[in-house]
CSV table of C-alpha atoms in Angstrom, one decimal:
chain,number,residue,atom,x,y,z
A,1,MET,CA,202.2,66.0,58.4
A,2,ALA,CA,200.3,68.5,60.3
A,3,LYS,CA,198.0,67.2,63.1
A,4,TYR,CA,194.8,69.0,64.0
A,5,ASP,CA,192.6,68.3,66.9
A,6,GLN,CA,189.2,70.1,67.1
A,7,PHE,CA,186.9,71.8,64.6
A,8,LEU,CA,184.4,74.5,65.6
A,9,CYS,CA,181.5,75.9,63.5
A,10,VAL,CA,181.3,79.7,63.7
A,11,CYS,CA,179.3,80.8,60.5
A,12,GLU,CA,177.8,79.5,57.3
A,13,GLU,CA,180.7,80.4,55.0
A,14,ALA,CA,183.6,78.6,53.3
A,15,ALA,CA,186.7,78.1,55.5
A,16,THR,CA,189.2,80.9,54.8
A,17,PRO,CA,192.0,82.3,56.8
A,18,GLY,CA,191.5,85.8,58.3
A,19,PRO,CA,192.6,88.3,60.9
A,20,CYS,CA,190.7,86.5,63.6
A,21,PHE,CA,192.5,83.2,63.1
A,22,PRO,CA,196.0,83.8,61.6
A,23,ASP,CA,197.3,80.3,62.2
A,24,MET,CA,194.5,78.7,60.2
A,25,PRO,CA,195.7,77.2,56.8
A,26,SER,CA,193.9,77.9,53.6
A,27,SER,CA,192.9,74.2,53.3
A,28,VAL,CA,192.7,71.3,55.7
A,29,PRO,CA,194.0,68.1,53.9
A,30,TRP,CA,193.4,64.5,55.0
A,31,SER,CA,193.7,61.0,53.6
A,32,ASP,CA,191.1,58.4,53.7
A,33,GLU,CA,193.6,55.6,53.4
A,34,ASP,CA,195.1,55.7,56.9
A,35,ASN,CA,192.1,57.7,58.3
A,36,VAL,CA,194.4,60.5,59.6
A,37,TYR,CA,195.0,64.1,58.6
A,38,GLU,CA,197.4,64.8,55.7
A,39,GLU,CA,198.4,67.7,53.5
A,40,SER,CA,197.8,65.8,50.2
A,41,SER,CA,194.2,66.8,49.3
A,42,PRO,CA,192.2,70.0,49.9
A,43,ILE,CA,188.8,70.3,51.7
A,44,THR,CA,185.9,70.8,49.3
A,45,ASP,CA,182.8,70.0,51.3
A,46,VAL,CA,183.1,72.3,54.3
A,47,GLU,CA,180.4,75.1,54.5
A,48,THR,CA,181.6,76.9,57.7
A,49,GLU,CA,184.7,78.5,59.1
A,50,LEU,CA,186.7,76.3,61.4
A,51,PHE,CA,188.7,77.2,64.4
A,52,ILE,CA,191.6,74.7,64.6
A,53,LYS,CA,194.0,74.0,67.4
A,54,PRO,CA,197.2,72.1,66.5
A,55,ALA,CA,197.5,68.8,68.3
A,56,PRO,CA,200.6,66.5,68.4
A,57,VAL,CA,198.6,63.3,68.5
A,58,LYS,CA,197.0,61.4,65.6
A,59,ARG,CA,193.2,60.8,66.0
A,60,PRO,CA,191.0,58.7,63.9
A,61,MET,CA,188.6,60.4,61.4
A,62,LEU,CA,185.6,58.9,63.0
A,63,ALA,CA,186.5,60.4,66.3
A,64,LEU,CA,187.0,63.8,64.7
A,65,HIS,CA,183.5,63.8,63.2
A,66,LYS,CA,182.0,62.8,66.6
A,67,ASN,CA,183.9,65.6,68.3
A,68,LEU,CA,182.7,68.1,65.7
A,69,ASN,CA,179.1,67.1,66.1
A,70,LYS,CA,179.4,67.3,69.9
A,71,LYS,CA,180.7,70.9,69.7
A,72,ILE,CA,177.9,72.1,67.4
A,73,LYS,CA,175.0,70.6,69.5
A,74,PRO,CA,175.0,73.3,72.2
A,75,ILE,CA,174.0,75.9,69.7
A,76,TYR,CA,170.7,74.1,69.1
A,77,HIS,CA,170.2,72.8,72.6
A,78,LEU,CA,170.1,76.2,74.1
A,79,SER,CA,168.2,78.3,71.5
A,80,GLY,CA,167.1,75.9,68.7
A,81,GLU,CA,168.2,78.6,66.2
A,82,VAL,CA,171.4,79.7,64.4
A,83,PRO,CA,173.1,82.2,66.8
A,84,GLU,CA,172.7,85.9,65.9
A,85,GLU,CA,175.6,87.0,68.2
A,86,PRO,CA,178.0,84.0,68.4
A,87,VAL,CA,180.6,83.7,71.2
A,88,VAL,CA,183.2,81.0,71.9
A,89,VAL,CA,184.4,79.7,75.2
A,90,LYS,CA,188.1,80.0,75.6
A,91,THR,CA,188.6,76.9,77.6
A,92,SER,CA,186.4,74.4,75.7
A,93,GLY,CA,186.1,76.1,72.3
A,94,LEU,CA,182.3,75.6,72.3
A,95,LEU,CA,180.0,78.0,70.4
A,96,PHE,CA,177.0,79.6,72.0
A,97,GLU,CA,174.4,82.4,71.6
A,98,LYS,CA,175.8,85.4,73.5
A,99,ARG,CA,172.6,86.3,75.5
A,100,LEU,CA,171.9,82.6,76.4
A,101,ILE,CA,175.4,81.8,77.7
A,102,GLU,CA,175.5,85.1,79.6
A,103,GLN,CA,172.2,84.2,81.3
A,104,GLN,CA,173.6,80.7,82.0
A,105,ILE,CA,176.7,82.2,83.6
A,106,MET,CA,174.7,84.7,85.7
A,107,ASP,CA,172.3,81.9,86.9
A,108,TYR,CA,174.7,79.0,87.4
A,109,GLY,CA,178.3,80.1,86.6
A,110,LYS,CA,178.9,76.8,84.8
A,111,CYS,CA,179.2,75.6,81.2
A,112,PRO,CA,175.9,73.9,80.2
A,113,VAL,CA,177.8,71.2,78.3
A,114,THR,CA,181.1,70.5,80.1
A,115,GLY,CA,180.0,71.7,83.6
A,116,GLU,CA,183.2,73.8,83.9
A,117,THR,CA,183.1,77.0,85.9
A,118,LEU,CA,182.7,80.0,83.6
A,119,THR,CA,182.9,83.7,84.0
A,120,MET,CA,182.2,86.6,81.6
A,121,ASP,CA,185.9,86.9,80.8
A,122,ASP,CA,185.9,83.3,79.5
A,123,ILE,CA,183.7,84.1,76.4
A,124,VAL,CA,185.0,85.8,73.2
A,125,PRO,CA,182.7,87.3,70.6
A,126,ILE,CA,183.1,86.1,67.0
A,127,LYS,CA,182.7,88.1,63.8
A,128,ALA,CA,180.0,86.5,61.6
A,129,SER,CA,177.9,87.5,58.6
A,130,LYS,CA,174.3,88.6,59.2
A,131,ILE,CA,171.8,85.7,59.1
A,132,VAL,CA,168.7,86.3,57.0
A,133,LYS,CA,165.8,84.3,58.3
A,134,PRO,CA,163.8,82.5,55.6
A,135,ARG,CA,160.2,83.6,54.9
A,136,SER,CA,157.3,81.5,56.2
A,137,LEU,CA,155.8,78.9,53.8
A,138,GLN,CA,152.5,80.8,53.8
A,139,ALA,CA,154.2,84.0,52.5
A,140,ALA,CA,156.2,82.1,49.8
A,141,SER,CA,153.3,81.7,47.4
A,142,ILE,CA,150.5,83.8,45.9
A,143,PRO,CA,147.6,81.7,47.3
A,144,GLY,CA,149.3,82.0,50.7
A,145,LEU,CA,149.6,85.8,50.4
A,146,LEU,CA,146.0,86.0,49.4
A,147,GLY,CA,145.0,84.0,52.4
A,148,MET,CA,147.0,86.3,54.7
A,149,PHE,CA,145.4,89.4,53.1
A,150,GLN,CA,141.9,87.9,53.5
A,151,ASN,CA,142.5,87.2,57.2
A,152,GLU,CA,143.8,90.7,57.7
A,153,TRP,CA,140.8,92.2,55.9
A,154,ASP,CA,138.4,90.1,58.0
A,155,SER,CA,140.1,91.3,61.2
A,156,LEU,CA,139.9,94.9,60.0
A,157,MET,CA,136.1,94.6,59.2
A,158,LEU,CA,135.4,93.0,62.6
A,159,ALA,CA,137.3,95.8,64.4
A,160,ASN,CA,135.4,98.4,62.3
A,161,PHE,CA,132.0,96.8,63.1
A,162,ALA,CA,132.9,96.8,66.8
A,163,LEU,CA,133.8,100.5,66.6
A,164,GLU,CA,130.5,101.3,64.9
A,165,GLN,CA,128.6,99.5,67.6
A,166,GLN,CA,130.5,101.5,70.3
A,167,LEU,CA,129.7,104.7,68.4
A,168,HIS,CA,126.0,103.9,68.2
A,169,THR,CA,125.9,103.1,71.9
A,170,ALA,CA,127.8,106.4,72.7
A,171,ARG,CA,125.3,108.4,70.6
A,172,GLN,CA,122.4,106.8,72.4
A,173,GLU,CA,123.9,107.5,75.8
A,174,LEU,CA,124.7,111.1,74.8
A,175,SER,CA,121.1,111.7,73.6
A,176,HIS,CA,119.8,110.3,76.8
A,177,ALA,CA,122.1,112.5,78.9
A,178,LEU,CA,121.1,115.6,76.9
A,179,TYR,CA,117.4,115.0,77.5
A,180,GLN,CA,118.2,114.4,81.2
A,181,HIS,CA,120.1,117.6,81.3
A,182,ASP,CA,117.3,119.5,79.7
A,183,ALA,CA,114.8,118.1,82.2
A,184,ALA,CA,117.1,118.9,85.1
A,185,CYS,CA,117.5,122.5,83.8
A,186,ARG,CA,113.7,122.8,83.5
A,187,VAL,CA,113.2,121.6,87.1
A,188,ILE,CA,115.9,123.9,88.4
A,189,ALA,CA,114.4,126.9,86.7
A,190,ARG,CA,110.9,126.0,88.1
A,191,LEU,CA,112.3,125.6,91.6
A,192,LYS,CA,114.1,129.0,91.3
A,193,LYS,CA,111.0,130.7,90.2
A,194,GLU,CA,108.9,129.2,92.9
A,195,GLY,CA,111.6,130.1,95.5
A,196,ASP,CA,111.5,133.7,94.3
A,197,GLU,CA,107.7,133.8,94.5
A,198,ALA,CA,107.8,132.4,98.0
A,199,ARG,CA,110.3,135.0,99.1
A,200,THR,CA,108.2,137.7,97.6
A,201,LEU,CA,105.1,136.5,99.4
A,202,LEU,CA,107.1,136.3,102.6
A,203,ALA,CA,108.4,139.8,102.2
A,204,GLN,CA,104.9,141.1,101.6
A,205,ALA,CA,103.6,139.3,104.7
A,206,ASP,CA,106.4,140.7,106.8
A,207,ARG,CA,105.5,144.3,105.7
A,208,GLN,CA,101.8,143.5,106.3
A,209,ILE,CA,100.8,145.1,103.1
A,210,PRO,CA,97.0,144.9,102.7
A,211,ILE,CA,95.9,142.9,99.6
A,212,SER,CA,92.9,144.1,97.7
A,213,THR,CA,90.1,141.8,96.6
A,214,SER,CA,91.1,142.1,92.9
A,215,ALA,CA,94.6,140.9,93.8
A,216,SER,CA,93.8,138.4,96.6
A,217,VAL,CA,96.2,136.0,94.9
A,218,PRO,CA,99.4,137.3,93.2
A,219,GLU,CA,99.2,136.8,89.4
A,220,ASN,CA,102.4,134.8,89.3
A,221,ALA,CA,101.7,132.6,92.3
A,222,SER,CA,101.1,128.9,91.7
A,223,ALA,CA,100.7,125.7,93.6
A,224,LEU,CA,103.8,123.6,94.0
A,225,GLY,CA,103.8,120.3,92.1
A,226,ASN,CA,105.0,118.4,89.1
A,227,GLY,CA,103.8,118.6,85.5
A,228,LYS,CA,101.1,121.0,84.4
A,229,ARG,CA,99.9,123.3,87.2
A,230,GLY,CA,96.8,125.3,87.8
A,231,GLN,CA,97.2,129.1,87.9
A,232,GLY,CA,96.1,129.9,91.5
A,233,ASP,CA,92.4,131.2,91.4
A,234,TYR,CA,92.2,131.8,87.6
A,235,VAL,CA,90.0,129.9,85.2
A,236,LEU,CA,90.4,130.1,81.4
A,237,THR,CA,87.5,129.3,79.0
A,238,GLY,CA,87.1,129.3,75.3
A,239,SER,CA,83.8,128.9,73.5
A,240,ALA,CA,81.9,128.9,70.2
A,241,ASP,CA,81.3,132.6,70.5
A,242,LYS,CA,84.9,133.2,69.3
A,243,THR,CA,86.0,134.6,72.7
A,244,VAL,CA,88.3,133.6,75.5
A,245,ARG,CA,87.5,134.6,79.0
A,246,VAL,CA,89.7,134.9,82.0
A,247,TRP,CA,88.0,134.3,85.4
A,248,GLN,CA,89.4,135.2,88.8
A,249,GLY,CA,88.2,133.9,92.1
A,250,SER,CA,86.9,136.1,94.9
A,251,GLU,CA,86.8,135.8,98.6
A,252,ASP,CA,83.1,134.7,98.6
A,253,GLY,CA,84.0,131.7,96.4
A,254,ASN,CA,82.6,133.1,93.2
A,255,PHE,CA,84.6,133.8,90.0
A,256,ASN,CA,84.5,137.1,88.2
A,257,CYS,CA,85.2,137.7,84.5
A,258,ARG,CA,88.4,139.8,84.4
A,259,HIS,CA,89.2,139.7,80.7
A,260,VAL,CA,87.2,139.0,77.5
A,261,LEU,CA,89.6,138.3,74.6
A,262,LYS,CA,88.2,138.7,71.0
A,263,ASP,CA,91.2,138.1,68.8
A,264,HIS,CA,89.8,135.0,67.1
A,265,THR,CA,87.3,135.0,64.2
A,266,ALA,CA,86.1,131.4,64.7
A,267,GLU,CA,85.3,128.9,67.4
A,268,VAL,CA,88.0,128.5,70.1
A,269,GLU,CA,88.8,124.8,70.3
A,270,ALA,CA,91.7,124.6,72.8
A,271,ILE,CA,93.5,126.5,75.6
A,272,THR,CA,96.9,125.4,77.1
A,273,VAL,CA,98.8,127.1,79.9
A,274,HIS,CA,102.6,127.7,79.8
A,275,ALA,CA,104.8,126.0,82.4
A,276,THR,CA,105.6,129.3,84.1
A,277,ASN,CA,101.8,129.9,84.6
A,278,ASN,CA,102.3,133.5,83.3
A,279,TYR,CA,101.2,132.8,79.7
A,280,PHE,CA,98.7,130.8,77.8
A,281,VAL,CA,97.9,129.8,74.2
A,282,THR,CA,94.5,129.5,72.5
A,283,ALA,CA,93.9,127.6,69.2
A,284,SER,CA,90.9,128.3,66.9
A,285,LEU,CA,89.2,127.0,63.8
A,286,ASP,CA,90.2,130.4,62.2
A,287,ASN,CA,93.6,128.7,61.5
A,288,THR,CA,95.5,130.8,64.1
A,289,TRP,CA,96.8,130.3,67.6
A,290,CYS,CA,97.4,133.3,70.0
A,291,PHE,CA,100.0,133.7,72.7
A,292,TYR,CA,98.7,135.7,75.7
A,293,ASP,CA,100.0,137.3,78.8
A,294,LEU,CA,97.8,136.0,81.7
A,295,SER,CA,98.1,139.0,84.0
A,296,SER,CA,97.2,141.7,81.5
A,297,GLY,CA,95.2,139.6,78.9
A,298,LEU,CA,97.3,141.1,76.2
A,299,CYS,CA,97.8,139.1,73.0
A,300,LEU,CA,101.6,139.0,72.4
A,301,THR,CA,101.5,137.3,69.1
A,302,GLN,CA,99.0,135.6,66.7
A,303,VAL,CA,100.4,133.0,64.4
A,304,SER,CA,98.6,131.8,61.2
A,305,ASP,CA,99.4,129.0,58.9
A,306,ALA,CA,98.6,129.5,55.2
A,307,SER,CA,98.9,125.8,54.4
A,308,GLU,CA,95.9,125.0,56.6
A,309,SER,CA,92.3,125.8,55.6
A,310,GLU,CA,90.1,124.3,58.3
A,311,GLY,CA,91.9,125.4,61.5
A,312,TYR,CA,93.1,123.9,64.8
A,313,THR,CA,91.2,121.5,66.9
A,314,SER,CA,93.7,120.9,69.9
A,315,ALA,CA,96.8,122.4,71.4
A,316,ALA,CA,99.2,121.6,74.3
A,317,PHE,CA,102.5,123.1,75.6
A,318,HIS,CA,105.6,120.9,76.0
A,319,PRO,CA,106.7,120.7,79.7
A,320,ASP,CA,109.8,122.9,79.0
A,321,GLY,CA,107.6,125.6,77.5
A,322,LEU,CA,109.8,126.1,74.4
A,323,ILE,CA,107.6,124.2,71.9
A,324,ILE,CA,103.9,123.8,71.4
A,325,GLY,CA,101.9,121.1,69.7
A,326,THR,CA,98.7,121.7,67.7
A,327,GLY,CA,96.3,119.3,66.1
A,328,THR,CA,94.3,120.2,62.9
A,329,SER,CA,91.0,119.2,61.4
A,330,GLN,CA,93.0,117.7,58.5
A,331,SER,CA,94.6,114.9,60.7
A,332,LEU,CA,97.9,116.7,61.0
A,333,VAL,CA,100.0,117.3,64.2
A,334,LYS,CA,102.3,120.3,64.1
A,335,ILE,CA,105.1,121.2,66.4
A,336,TRP,CA,106.0,124.9,66.8
A,337,ASP,CA,108.9,126.8,68.2
A,338,VAL,CA,107.5,129.3,70.6
A,339,LYS,CA,110.3,131.9,70.3
A,340,SER,CA,110.4,132.0,66.5
A,341,GLN,CA,106.8,130.9,65.9
A,342,ALA,CA,108.1,128.5,63.2
A,343,ASN,CA,106.7,125.1,62.4
A,344,VAL,CA,109.6,122.7,63.2
A,345,ALA,CA,107.9,119.3,62.7
A,346,LYS,CA,104.8,117.6,61.3
A,347,PHE,CA,103.3,114.2,62.1
A,348,ASP,CA,100.7,112.6,59.9
A,349,GLY,CA,98.9,109.3,60.0
A,350,HIS,CA,95.6,110.0,61.8
A,351,SER,CA,92.3,109.8,60.1
A,352,GLY,CA,89.8,112.5,61.1
A,353,PRO,CA,90.4,115.7,63.2
A,354,VAL,CA,93.0,115.5,66.0
A,355,THR,CA,90.9,115.9,69.1
A,356,ALA,CA,93.5,116.0,71.9
A,357,ILE,CA,97.3,116.3,72.4
A,358,SER,CA,99.4,115.5,75.5
A,359,PHE,CA,103.1,115.6,76.2
A,360,SER,CA,104.8,113.3,78.8
A,361,GLU,CA,106.4,115.0,81.7
A,362,ASN,CA,109.9,113.9,80.7
A,363,GLY,CA,109.4,115.4,77.3
A,364,TYR,CA,110.2,112.3,75.3
A,365,PHE,CA,106.7,111.3,74.1
A,366,LEU,CA,103.7,112.9,72.5
A,367,ALA,CA,100.2,111.3,72.6
A,368,THR,CA,97.6,112.3,70.0
A,369,ALA,CA,93.9,111.3,69.8
A,370,ALA,CA,91.7,111.2,66.7
A,371,HIS,CA,88.8,109.2,65.2
A,372,ASP,CA,91.1,106.2,64.5
A,373,GLY,CA,92.5,105.9,68.1
A,374,VAL,CA,95.6,107.1,69.9
A,375,LYS,CA,99.1,107.4,68.5
A,376,LEU,CA,102.3,107.7,70.5
A,377,TRP,CA,105.2,109.6,69.0
A,378,ASP,CA,108.9,109.6,69.9
A,379,LEU,CA,110.0,113.3,69.9
A,380,ARG,CA,113.7,112.2,69.8
A,381,LYS,CA,113.3,110.5,66.5
A,382,LEU,CA,110.1,112.2,65.3
A,383,LYS,CA,108.3,109.0,64.4
A,384,ASN,CA,105.3,107.0,65.6
A,385,PHE,CA,106.2,103.9,67.7
A,386,ARG,CA,102.8,102.7,69.0
A,387,THR,CA,99.1,102.9,68.1
A,388,PHE,CA,96.1,102.1,70.3
A,389,GLU,CA,93.3,101.6,67.8
A,390,SER,CA,89.8,102.7,68.6
A,391,TYR,CA,87.9,99.9,70.3
A,392,ASP,CA,84.6,101.3,69.1
A,393,SER,CA,84.5,102.2,65.5
A,394,ASP,CA,81.5,104.6,66.1
A,395,THR,CA,83.2,106.5,68.9
A,396,PRO,CA,86.5,108.4,68.4
A,397,ALA,CA,89.1,108.9,71.0
A,398,ASN,CA,88.0,112.2,72.4
A,399,SER,CA,90.7,112.9,75.0
A,400,VAL,CA,94.2,111.7,76.0
A,401,GLU,CA,96.2,112.7,79.0
A,402,PHE,CA,99.6,111.9,80.7
A,403,ASP,CA,99.6,112.2,84.5
A,404,GLN,CA,102.0,114.6,86.2
A,405,SER,CA,104.6,111.9,87.1
A,406,GLY,CA,104.7,110.6,83.5
A,407,SER,CA,103.8,107.1,84.8
A,408,TYR,CA,100.2,106.7,83.4
A,409,LEU,CA,98.3,107.5,80.2
A,410,ALA,CA,94.5,107.9,80.2
A,411,VAL,CA,92.3,107.6,77.1
A,412,ALA,CA,88.7,108.6,76.9
A,413,SER,CA,86.4,107.2,74.3
A,414,SER,CA,83.4,104.9,74.7
A,415,ASP,CA,85.0,104.0,78.1
A,416,ILE,CA,88.1,105.2,80.0
A,417,ARG,CA,91.3,103.2,79.9
A,418,VAL,CA,94.5,103.8,81.8
A,419,TYR,CA,97.8,102.5,80.5
A,420,GLN,CA,101.2,102.0,82.2
A,421,VAL,CA,103.8,104.2,80.6
A,422,ALA,CA,106.8,102.3,79.3
A,423,ASN,CA,109.6,103.0,76.8
A,424,VAL,CA,109.7,102.8,73.0
A,425,LYS,CA,110.5,99.0,72.8
A,426,SER,CA,108.4,97.8,75.8
A,427,GLU,CA,104.7,97.1,75.7
A,428,TRP,CA,102.3,99.7,77.2
A,429,ASN,CA,99.8,97.6,79.2
A,430,CYS,CA,96.2,98.6,80.0
A,431,ILE,CA,96.1,98.4,83.8
A,432,LYS,CA,92.5,99.7,84.4
A,433,THR,CA,89.3,100.1,82.4
A,434,LEU,CA,86.6,102.4,83.8
A,435,PRO,CA,83.0,102.1,82.3
A,436,ASP,CA,81.1,105.0,81.0
A,437,LEU,CA,78.4,105.6,83.6
A,438,SER,CA,76.6,108.3,81.7
A,439,GLY,CA,74.8,105.9,79.5
A,440,THR,CA,75.7,107.9,76.4
A,441,GLY,CA,78.6,105.7,75.5
A,442,LYS,CA,80.8,108.7,75.0
A,443,SER,CA,83.3,110.2,77.4
A,444,THR,CA,84.4,113.7,76.2
A,445,CYS,CA,87.4,114.5,78.4
A,446,VAL,CA,89.7,113.0,81.1
A,447,LYS,CA,92.2,114.6,83.5
A,448,PHE,CA,94.4,113.2,86.3
A,449,GLY,CA,94.3,114.7,89.8
A,450,LYS,CA,97.4,115.5,91.9
A,451,ASP,CA,99.8,112.6,92.1
A,452,ALA,CA,97.3,110.6,90.0
A,453,LYS,CA,95.2,109.9,93.1
A,454,TYR,CA,91.9,110.4,91.2
A,455,LEU,CA,90.7,110.7,87.7
A,456,ALA,CA,88.1,113.3,86.5
A,457,VAL,CA,85.9,112.3,83.6
A,458,GLY,CA,83.4,114.4,81.7
A,459,SER,CA,80.7,112.9,79.5
A,460,MET,CA,77.8,113.8,77.2
A,461,ASP,CA,75.3,113.8,80.0
A,462,ARG,CA,76.8,117.1,81.3
A,463,ASN,CA,78.1,115.4,84.5
A,464,LEU,CA,81.6,115.3,85.9
A,465,ARG,CA,82.6,112.1,87.6
A,466,ILE,CA,85.6,111.6,89.9
A,467,PHE,CA,87.1,108.1,90.1
A,468,GLY,CA,89.4,107.6,93.2
A,469,LEU,CA,91.7,105.0,94.6
A,470,PRO,CA,90.3,102.1,96.6
A,471,GLY,CA,89.8,103.2,100.3
A,472,SER,CA,89.2,106.8,99.3
A,473,ASP,CA,85.9,108.5,98.9
A,474,GLY,CA,85.4,106.3,95.8
A,475,GLU,CA,83.3,107.5,92.8
A,476,ARG,CA,81.7,110.9,93.1
A,477,GLU,CA,79.3,112.6,90.6
A,478,LEU,CA,79.1,116.3,90.3
């Protein structure tokens, strides 16, 4: 009778002899009658290979089972899973996961079960078949798979939505940065031009060149400041006699007519000066606008629009000088490219002729006035975002003007109202209302002074009134 001592589980296969264990018999017999091992009956219920040491002593079957269970437990106590790289300890014959027992030896140098001192040389790797982990319960059925796919789709849609939000934010930031860049380029160009003019004047003063009366102020000299600037001692006028006149100041304080321009065939309704102060544009009811050189009075181009039949009633340059806005008697607002003289945009929505146009200094907004009130347009999106309806149905909005800093907007109608400039989404609040002191109930024009320190208002009684800040000279009437 062969006697065997310990059994050791190494893989989930039937016990067969092999090159790793040459002494292992093809079957391990035992008898239940005397509860000891025998060679009379084969093993039929073993699912793993067994490493068997011969022992000269008989042991009860119950003790054998307990010993077998005891040797299998460390596999699950250390990792809780079937080992992927099994190793066996030479001294105790216990089976472990290779990475776990190596970590145990490096940390403590002892066997986690018996407490014996162990080294790396005491463990022997064992050949075992590859273990295939079972699929999760959720992936084992069609409803489970559909649920997994739905969760993945939801996650993908959320990620896509987040990316779209980031793209929208990036586009807005890029648009804002581009407008800031354009404004900065415009300011830099203006400063360079003014610096060149100052150096020219300084050089002339150093050479002590006498300046004649007709050229007492250089044609390209202008006062420093923000926004739309006056052209030295020049005054431009347009009238119902179809002419435009250029007036130049003299040393005695009078103004002399230097040029009489007769390019229009109908009443001249509007004049606007370019940001460089070297050019100006006139708009007329003859359905044309003319681009002039200020110094020579030469008409550089005259642009007509065949789609219009009643002409232009207002005009204004954009602060960058590259585009110009015109209002028509047919309630349309047109934006033109100065270089190509092409109509690049149209705004409609007013009722009645467009009486006035004004661009904000940052170039973002356009304010237009007509019989139905004032409309504000976003030039970045080319749409109307706010309307100030006329507060007197019998009196149209005759004039609208942004100040040079772009902080205030003045509207002239039956009275004068000043609004705080905000953004597209915020409310534009009326911060001041000035009464019409003419008694006619109709203010015809309004303009801001330098740094918005005063407001000039014209009315139907042929008087010009200056409204100042508290503490200044107060109201003045000319």
